[in-house]
Structure formats: structure tokens, C-alpha cells
Short mmCIF file of C-alpha atoms and ligand atoms in Angstrom, two decimals:
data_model
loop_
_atom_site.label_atom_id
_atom_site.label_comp_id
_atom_site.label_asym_id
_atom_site.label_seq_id
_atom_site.Cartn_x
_atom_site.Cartn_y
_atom_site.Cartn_z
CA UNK A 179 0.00 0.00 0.00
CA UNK A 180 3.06 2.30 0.72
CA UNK A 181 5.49 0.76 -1.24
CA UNK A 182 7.78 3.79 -3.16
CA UNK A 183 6.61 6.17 -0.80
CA UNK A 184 9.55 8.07 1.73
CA UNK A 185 7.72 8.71 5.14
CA UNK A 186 8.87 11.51 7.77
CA UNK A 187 7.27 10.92 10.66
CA UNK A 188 7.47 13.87 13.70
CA UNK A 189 7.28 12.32 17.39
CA UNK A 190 8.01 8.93 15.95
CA UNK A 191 10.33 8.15 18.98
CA UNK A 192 7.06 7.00 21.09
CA UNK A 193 3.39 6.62 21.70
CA UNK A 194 1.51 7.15 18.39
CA UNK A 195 4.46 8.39 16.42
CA UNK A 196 6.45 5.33 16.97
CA UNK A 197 2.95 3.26 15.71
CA UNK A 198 3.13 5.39 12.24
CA UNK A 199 6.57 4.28 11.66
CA UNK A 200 6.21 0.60 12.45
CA UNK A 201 2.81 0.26 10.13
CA UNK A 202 4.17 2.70 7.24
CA UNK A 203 6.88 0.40 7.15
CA UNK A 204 4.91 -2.66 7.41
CA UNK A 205 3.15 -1.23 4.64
CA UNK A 206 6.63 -0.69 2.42
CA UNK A 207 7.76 2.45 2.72
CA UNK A 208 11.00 3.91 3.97
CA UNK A 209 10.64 5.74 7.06
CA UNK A 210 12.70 8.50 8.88
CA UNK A 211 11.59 8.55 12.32
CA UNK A 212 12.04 12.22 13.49
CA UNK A 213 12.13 13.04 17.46
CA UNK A 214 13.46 16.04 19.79
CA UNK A 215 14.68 12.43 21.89
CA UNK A 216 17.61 11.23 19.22
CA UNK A 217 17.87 7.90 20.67
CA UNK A 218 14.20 6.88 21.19
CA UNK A 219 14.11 8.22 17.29
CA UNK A 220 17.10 5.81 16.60
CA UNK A 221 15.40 2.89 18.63
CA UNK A 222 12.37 3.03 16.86
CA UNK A 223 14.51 2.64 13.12
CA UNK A 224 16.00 -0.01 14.89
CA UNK A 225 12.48 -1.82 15.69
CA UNK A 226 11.99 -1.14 11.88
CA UNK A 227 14.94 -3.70 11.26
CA UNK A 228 16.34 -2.74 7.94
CA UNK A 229 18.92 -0.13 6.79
CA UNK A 230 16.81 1.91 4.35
CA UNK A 231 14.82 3.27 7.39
CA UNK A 232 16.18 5.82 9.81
CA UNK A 233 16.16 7.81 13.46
CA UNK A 234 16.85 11.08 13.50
CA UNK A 235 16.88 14.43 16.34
CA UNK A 236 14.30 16.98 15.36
CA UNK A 237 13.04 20.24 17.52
CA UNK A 238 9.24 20.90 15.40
CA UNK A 239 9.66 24.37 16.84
CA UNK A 240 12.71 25.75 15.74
CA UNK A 241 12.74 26.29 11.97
CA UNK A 242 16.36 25.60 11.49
CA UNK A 243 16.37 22.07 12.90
CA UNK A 244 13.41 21.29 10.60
CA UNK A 245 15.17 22.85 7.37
CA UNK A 246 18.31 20.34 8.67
CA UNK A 247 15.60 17.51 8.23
CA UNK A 248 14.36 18.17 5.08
CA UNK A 249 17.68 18.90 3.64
CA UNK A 250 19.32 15.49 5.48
CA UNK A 251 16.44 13.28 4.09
CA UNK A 252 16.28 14.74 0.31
CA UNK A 253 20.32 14.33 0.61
CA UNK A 254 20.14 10.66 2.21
CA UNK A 255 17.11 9.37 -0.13
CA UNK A 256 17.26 12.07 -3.49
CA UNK A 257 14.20 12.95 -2.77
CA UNK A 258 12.14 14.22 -0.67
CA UNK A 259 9.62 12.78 1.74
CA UNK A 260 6.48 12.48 0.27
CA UNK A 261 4.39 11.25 3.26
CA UNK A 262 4.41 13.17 6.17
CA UNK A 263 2.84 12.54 9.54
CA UNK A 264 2.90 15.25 12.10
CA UNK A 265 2.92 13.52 15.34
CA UNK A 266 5.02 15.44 17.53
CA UNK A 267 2.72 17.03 20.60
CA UNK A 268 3.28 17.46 24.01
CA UNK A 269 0.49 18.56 27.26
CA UNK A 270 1.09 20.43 30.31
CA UNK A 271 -2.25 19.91 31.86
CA UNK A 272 -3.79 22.75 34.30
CA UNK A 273 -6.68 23.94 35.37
CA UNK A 274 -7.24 27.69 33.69
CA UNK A 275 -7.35 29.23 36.76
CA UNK A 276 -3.35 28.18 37.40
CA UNK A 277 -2.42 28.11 33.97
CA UNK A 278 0.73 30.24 33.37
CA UNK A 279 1.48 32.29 29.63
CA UNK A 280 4.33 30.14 29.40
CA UNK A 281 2.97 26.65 30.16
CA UNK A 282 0.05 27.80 27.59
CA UNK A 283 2.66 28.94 24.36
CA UNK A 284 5.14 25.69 25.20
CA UNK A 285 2.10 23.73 24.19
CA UNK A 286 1.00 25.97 21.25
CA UNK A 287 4.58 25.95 20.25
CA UNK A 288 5.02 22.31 20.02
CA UNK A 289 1.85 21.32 18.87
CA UNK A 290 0.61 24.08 16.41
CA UNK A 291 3.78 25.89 15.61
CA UNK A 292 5.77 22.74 14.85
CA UNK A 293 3.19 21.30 12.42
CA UNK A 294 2.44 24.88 11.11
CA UNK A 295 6.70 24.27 10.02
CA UNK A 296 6.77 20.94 9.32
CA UNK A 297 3.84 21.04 7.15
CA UNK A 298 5.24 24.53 5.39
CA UNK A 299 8.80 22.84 5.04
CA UNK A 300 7.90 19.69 3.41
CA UNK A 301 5.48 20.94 1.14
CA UNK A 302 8.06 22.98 0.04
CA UNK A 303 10.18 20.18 -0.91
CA UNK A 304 7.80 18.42 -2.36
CA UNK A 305 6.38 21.48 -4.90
CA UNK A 306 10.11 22.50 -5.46
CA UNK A 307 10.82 19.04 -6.60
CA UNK A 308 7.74 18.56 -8.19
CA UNK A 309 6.07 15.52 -6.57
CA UNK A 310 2.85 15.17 -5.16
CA UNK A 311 2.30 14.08 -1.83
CA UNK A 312 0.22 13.61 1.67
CA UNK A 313 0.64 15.26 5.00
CA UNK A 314 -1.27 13.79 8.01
CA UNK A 315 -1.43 16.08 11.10
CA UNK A 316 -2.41 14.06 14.09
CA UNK A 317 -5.18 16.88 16.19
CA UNK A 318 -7.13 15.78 18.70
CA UNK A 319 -10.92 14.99 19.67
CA UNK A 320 -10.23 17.35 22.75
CA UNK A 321 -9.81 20.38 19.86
CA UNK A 322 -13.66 20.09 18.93
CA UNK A 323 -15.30 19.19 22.31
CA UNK A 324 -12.57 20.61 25.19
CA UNK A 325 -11.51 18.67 28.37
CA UNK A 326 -11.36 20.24 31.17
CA UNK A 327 -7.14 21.20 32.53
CA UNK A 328 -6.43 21.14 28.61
CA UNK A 329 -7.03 24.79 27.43
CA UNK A 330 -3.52 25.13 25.94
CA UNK A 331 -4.11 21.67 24.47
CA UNK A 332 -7.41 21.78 23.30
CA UNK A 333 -6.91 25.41 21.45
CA UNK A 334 -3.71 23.90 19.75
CA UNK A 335 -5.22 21.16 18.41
CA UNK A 336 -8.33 22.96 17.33
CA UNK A 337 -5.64 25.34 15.62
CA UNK A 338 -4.29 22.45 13.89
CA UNK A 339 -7.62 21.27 12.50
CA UNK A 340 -8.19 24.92 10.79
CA UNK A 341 -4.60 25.16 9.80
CA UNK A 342 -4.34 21.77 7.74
CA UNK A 343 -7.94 22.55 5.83
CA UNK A 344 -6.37 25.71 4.89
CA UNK A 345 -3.10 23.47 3.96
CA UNK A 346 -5.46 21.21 2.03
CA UNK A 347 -6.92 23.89 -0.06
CA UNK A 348 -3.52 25.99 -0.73
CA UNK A 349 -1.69 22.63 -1.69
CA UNK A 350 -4.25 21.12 -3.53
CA UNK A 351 -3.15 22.09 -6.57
CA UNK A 352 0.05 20.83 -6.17
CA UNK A 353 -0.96 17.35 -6.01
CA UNK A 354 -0.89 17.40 -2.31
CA UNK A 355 -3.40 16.36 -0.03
CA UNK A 356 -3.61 17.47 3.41
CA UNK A 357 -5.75 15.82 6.14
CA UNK A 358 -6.23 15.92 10.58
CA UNK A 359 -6.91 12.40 12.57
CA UNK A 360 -8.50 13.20 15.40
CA UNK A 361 -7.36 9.99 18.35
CA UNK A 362 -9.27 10.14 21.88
CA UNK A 363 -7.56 8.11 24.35
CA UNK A 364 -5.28 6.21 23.40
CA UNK A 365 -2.84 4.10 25.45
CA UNK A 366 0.55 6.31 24.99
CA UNK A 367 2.76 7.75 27.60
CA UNK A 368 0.83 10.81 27.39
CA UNK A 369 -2.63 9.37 28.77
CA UNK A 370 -0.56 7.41 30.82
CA UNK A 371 0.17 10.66 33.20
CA UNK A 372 -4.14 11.32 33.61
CA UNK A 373 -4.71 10.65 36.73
CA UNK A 374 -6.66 7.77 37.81
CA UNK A 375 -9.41 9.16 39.14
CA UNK A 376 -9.72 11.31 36.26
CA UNK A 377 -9.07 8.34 34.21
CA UNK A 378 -12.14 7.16 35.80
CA UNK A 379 -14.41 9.29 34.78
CA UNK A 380 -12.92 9.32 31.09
CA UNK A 381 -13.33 5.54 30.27
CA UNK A 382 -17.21 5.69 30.74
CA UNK A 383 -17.59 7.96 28.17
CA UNK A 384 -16.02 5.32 25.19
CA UNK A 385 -18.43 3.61 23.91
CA UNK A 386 -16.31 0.89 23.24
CA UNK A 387 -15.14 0.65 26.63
CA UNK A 388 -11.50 1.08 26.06
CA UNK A 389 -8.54 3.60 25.80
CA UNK A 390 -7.37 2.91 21.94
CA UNK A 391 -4.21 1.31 21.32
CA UNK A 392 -1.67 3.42 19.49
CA UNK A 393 -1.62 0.99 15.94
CA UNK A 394 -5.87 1.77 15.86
CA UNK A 395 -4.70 5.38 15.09
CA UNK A 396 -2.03 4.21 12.98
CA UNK A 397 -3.80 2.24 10.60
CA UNK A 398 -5.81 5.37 9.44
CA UNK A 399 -2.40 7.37 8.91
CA UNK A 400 -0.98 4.86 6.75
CA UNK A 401 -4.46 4.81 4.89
CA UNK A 402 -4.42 8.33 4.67
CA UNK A 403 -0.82 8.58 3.25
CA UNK A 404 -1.55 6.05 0.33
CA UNK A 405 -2.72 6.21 -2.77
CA UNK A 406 -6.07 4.68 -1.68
CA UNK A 407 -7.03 7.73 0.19
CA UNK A 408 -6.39 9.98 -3.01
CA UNK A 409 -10.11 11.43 -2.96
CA UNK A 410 -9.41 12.96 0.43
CA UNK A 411 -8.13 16.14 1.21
CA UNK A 412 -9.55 18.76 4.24
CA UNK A 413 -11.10 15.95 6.09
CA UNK A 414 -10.90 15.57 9.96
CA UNK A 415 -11.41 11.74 10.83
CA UNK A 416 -12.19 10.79 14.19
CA UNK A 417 -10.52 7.26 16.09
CA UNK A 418 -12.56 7.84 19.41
CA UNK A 419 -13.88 3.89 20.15
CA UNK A 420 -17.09 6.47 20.33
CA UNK A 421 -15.50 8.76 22.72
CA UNK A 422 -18.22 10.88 24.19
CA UNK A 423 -21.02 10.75 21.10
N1 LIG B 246 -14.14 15.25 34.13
C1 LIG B 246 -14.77 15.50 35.31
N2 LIG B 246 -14.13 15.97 36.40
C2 LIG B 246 -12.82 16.21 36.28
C3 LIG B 246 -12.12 16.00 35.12
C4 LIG B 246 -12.84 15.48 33.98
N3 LIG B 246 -12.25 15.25 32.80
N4 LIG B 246 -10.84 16.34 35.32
C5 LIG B 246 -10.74 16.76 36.58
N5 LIG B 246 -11.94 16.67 37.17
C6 LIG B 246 -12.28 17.01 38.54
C7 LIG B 246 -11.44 16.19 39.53
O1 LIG B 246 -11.98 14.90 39.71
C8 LIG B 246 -11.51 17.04 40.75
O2 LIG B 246 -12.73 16.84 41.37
P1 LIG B 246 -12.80 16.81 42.99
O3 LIG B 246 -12.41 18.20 43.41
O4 LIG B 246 -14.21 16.45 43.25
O5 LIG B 246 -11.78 15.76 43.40
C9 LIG B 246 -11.52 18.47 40.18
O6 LIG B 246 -11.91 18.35 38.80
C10 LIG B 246 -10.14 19.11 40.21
O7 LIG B 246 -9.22 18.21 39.64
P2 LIG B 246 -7.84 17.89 40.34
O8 LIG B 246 -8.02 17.58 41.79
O9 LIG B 246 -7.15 16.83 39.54
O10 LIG B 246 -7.14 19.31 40.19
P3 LIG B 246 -5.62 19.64 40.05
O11 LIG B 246 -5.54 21.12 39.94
O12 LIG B 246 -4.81 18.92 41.06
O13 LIG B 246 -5.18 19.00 38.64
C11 LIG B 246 -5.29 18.65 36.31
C12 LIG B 246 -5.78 19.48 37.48
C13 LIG B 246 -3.76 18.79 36.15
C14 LIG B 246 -5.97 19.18 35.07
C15 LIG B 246 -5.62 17.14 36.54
O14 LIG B 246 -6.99 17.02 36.87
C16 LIG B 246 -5.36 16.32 35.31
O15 LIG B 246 -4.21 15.98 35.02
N6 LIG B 246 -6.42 15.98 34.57
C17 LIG B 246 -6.30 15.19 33.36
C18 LIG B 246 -6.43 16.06 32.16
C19 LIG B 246 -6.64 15.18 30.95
O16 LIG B 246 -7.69 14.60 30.76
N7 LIG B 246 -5.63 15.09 30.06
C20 LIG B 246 -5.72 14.27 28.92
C21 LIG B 246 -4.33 13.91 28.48
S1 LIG B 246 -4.36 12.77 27.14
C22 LIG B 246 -4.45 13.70 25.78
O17 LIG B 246 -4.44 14.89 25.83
C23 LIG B 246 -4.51 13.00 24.46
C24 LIG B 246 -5.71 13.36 23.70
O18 LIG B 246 -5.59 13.95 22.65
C25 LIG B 246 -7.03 12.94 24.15
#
């Protein structure tokens, strides 16, 4: 399904990043497995188990460490990566009341900022070189329906829905589709540090009775980076197990 394709996958180090990787691969395509954490970027080429697919360090909010990846990937594989899968994303929970500026921009930074470069960066490449492509921006279900301590989360990932339909229709004419996956819970280190009473309250609300498991989420990404999804562009696709409907 992904055979010829060159994947660039942001957070691919862990959690729903590391997922991407292991199913783009499965699926035939080379992967670079970006991460601010080098050697959880390097271990997850190395759970890939062949040569033609790589770890490297990447900071999604500083522009020059992202131009360093696009440059190091069109100079490793002559091309550039035409699948890309914005993963990277961090929280800093808080209630609003004790939320600080800067615990509310580190979160926009990451998380909006880094796929607003990513995105800009690789579809760069891409039109420069004159290939289509696909860029898959993971958002979240908390950017359309809130939860409560996320405000810097929630507004980031709502940012990141409007940004990649406005992607979707600049790029389209390029030949490069842009689309959001919206994951609820899902089993990753990040919903890992919800407390369990919290976590409590959460698991009720999924109708299928279940935190997802990182590859559920992944599945769609690969889908959405093939060929097979060439009809869709703009669309935000929810992976909830009926999360709060
Ligand atoms: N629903 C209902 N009640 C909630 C709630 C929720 N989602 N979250 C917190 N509350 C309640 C608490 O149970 C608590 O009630 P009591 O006073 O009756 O005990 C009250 O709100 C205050 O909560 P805390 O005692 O926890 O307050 P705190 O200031 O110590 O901590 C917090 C606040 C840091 C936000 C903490 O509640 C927390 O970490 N919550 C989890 C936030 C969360 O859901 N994060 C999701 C991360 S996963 C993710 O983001 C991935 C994704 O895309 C979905």
C-alpha cells in the first residue's frame, strides 16, 4: 500500500508516532523517524529492522532544525519525503485558573507551531521538486469538544484542525493532499500521566469501553498517506472507540 513512498514521521520516537513508523513500514515504505529524543528516534529505526529506514533528532519548533531535516532526508534518499505525519505534541495539563502564559505557548509551540513548520517545510520540498504528496497532522478529539485542565491543548489542536484545511486547499493544486486524525484516548505515555481518578471518569464515556491502542490510530495514517485515500483532502477523521457521542 506504501510501497515507493519516503515517510517523515514527527514524534516517531514513542506513543503514536512510533505506531506510524512501524505500520508505514509494514506497509513498504522507507521511514525517517524524526524526534526532539535522538535515541528513542534511533530505537524506533531499529524496531523497523532494515537499513533503508532511519532515526533522527528533530526540535518541530525551531525552523532551522526542521530545514536540517528536510535537507538530510532529500540528501540521504534524493528525494524528498512524500508522506508526512505530524505527530510530535506534548500537554502540560492545568486547570485555567493556574495556567501560566508560558505553560500555555510551550504547548501551542510544540503542537501548532511545529506542524504549522513541518507542514510549510515539506510541502516545500515536495512542490520545489515537483512531486505530489500527503501530510497527516495528528489533532485531537479534545480540539472540537474541550476537556477540562487542557485549554492550551485543546486550542492547539483545534488550531491544527483549521490550519491543515487551509493546507489542504492551498496545496491542492500541487498534487498534495492534506488531512487531521482526530485519536481520543489512546494508550501512549501521554494518557498514561491522567490521573486515575480522572481516568475514571474518562473511560465511561467510550463507547467501546477502552482507551485505543496506538496501531488503531495508525492504521488510518498509513491509509491516509496512500494512494487509496487519493479522494481525500480537508477531512478531519475521528478514532474515538465512540468517545463521548
Ligand atoms: N471530568 C470531570 N471531572 C474532572 C475531570 C474530567 N475530565 N478532570 C478533573 N476533574 C475534577 C477532579 O476529579 C476534581 O474533582 P474533585 O475536586 O471532586 O476531586 C476536580 O476536577 C479538580 O481536579 P484535580 O483535583 O485533579 O485538580 P488539580 O488542579 O490537582 O489538577 C489537572 C488538574 C492537572 C488538570 C488534573 O486534573 C489532570 O491531570 N487531569 C487530566 C487532564 C486530561 O484529561 N488530560 C488528557 C491527556 S491525554 C491527551 O491529551 C490525548 C488526547 O488527545 C485525548
Amino acid at each position: 500500500m506504501l510501497s515507493g513512498k519516503l515517510a517523515l514521521v514527527t514524534g516517531g520516537g514513542s506513543g503514536i508516532g512510533r505506531a506510524v513508523c512501524q505500520v508505514m513500514a509494514r506497509e513498504g515504505a522507507r521511514v525517517v523517524a524524526a524526534d526532539l529524543n535522538e535515541a528513542s528516534a534511533k530505537e524506533t529505526a531499529a524496531l523497523l529492522a532494515s537499513a533503508e529506514h532511519v532515526g533522527v533528532p528533530l526540535d518541530v519548533t525551531s525552523e532551522e532544525s526542521v530545514a536540517a531535516v528536510v535537507r538530510g532526508v532529500r540528501d540521504r534518499y534524493g528525494a524528498p519525503a512524500d508522506c508526512v505525519v505530524n505527530c510530535a505534541g506534548i500537554t502540560a495539563d492545568s486547570m485555567l485558573k493556574d495556567m501560566s502564559v508560558e505553560t500555555f505557548m510551550r504547548v501551542v509551540d510544540v503542537n501548532l507551531k511545529g506542524t504549522f513548520l513541518v507542514t510549510k517545510l515539506t510541502s516545500n520540498a515536495m512542490i520545489e521538486a515537483k512531486v505530489g504528496g500527503s501530510i497527516v497532522n495528528i489533532a485531537s478529539i479534545v480540539g472540537k469538544g474541550g476537556n477540562i485542565g487542557q485549554g492550551n491543548y485543546a486550542a492547539s489542536k483545534a488550531g491544527v484542525e483549521g490550519f491543515t484545511r487551509t493546507a489542504a486547499k492551498e496545496l491542492g493544486r500541487k498534487g498534495i493532499r492534506c488531512n487531521a486524525i482526530l485519536p481520543g484516548f489512546i494508550d501512549t505515555p501521554m494518557v498514561a500521566a491522567v490521573p486515575e481518578k480522572v481516568m475514571k471518569l474518562l473511560v465511561p464515556l467510550i463507547v467501546l469501553g477502552r482507551p485505543g491502542r496506538p496501531e488503531e490510530v495508525a492504521e488510518l495514517a498509513a491509509f491516509l498517506a496512500s494512494d487509496r485515500a487519493s479522494y481525500m483532502t480537508g477531512a478531519s477523521v475521528e478514532v474515538t472507540g465512540g468517545y463521548g457521542i
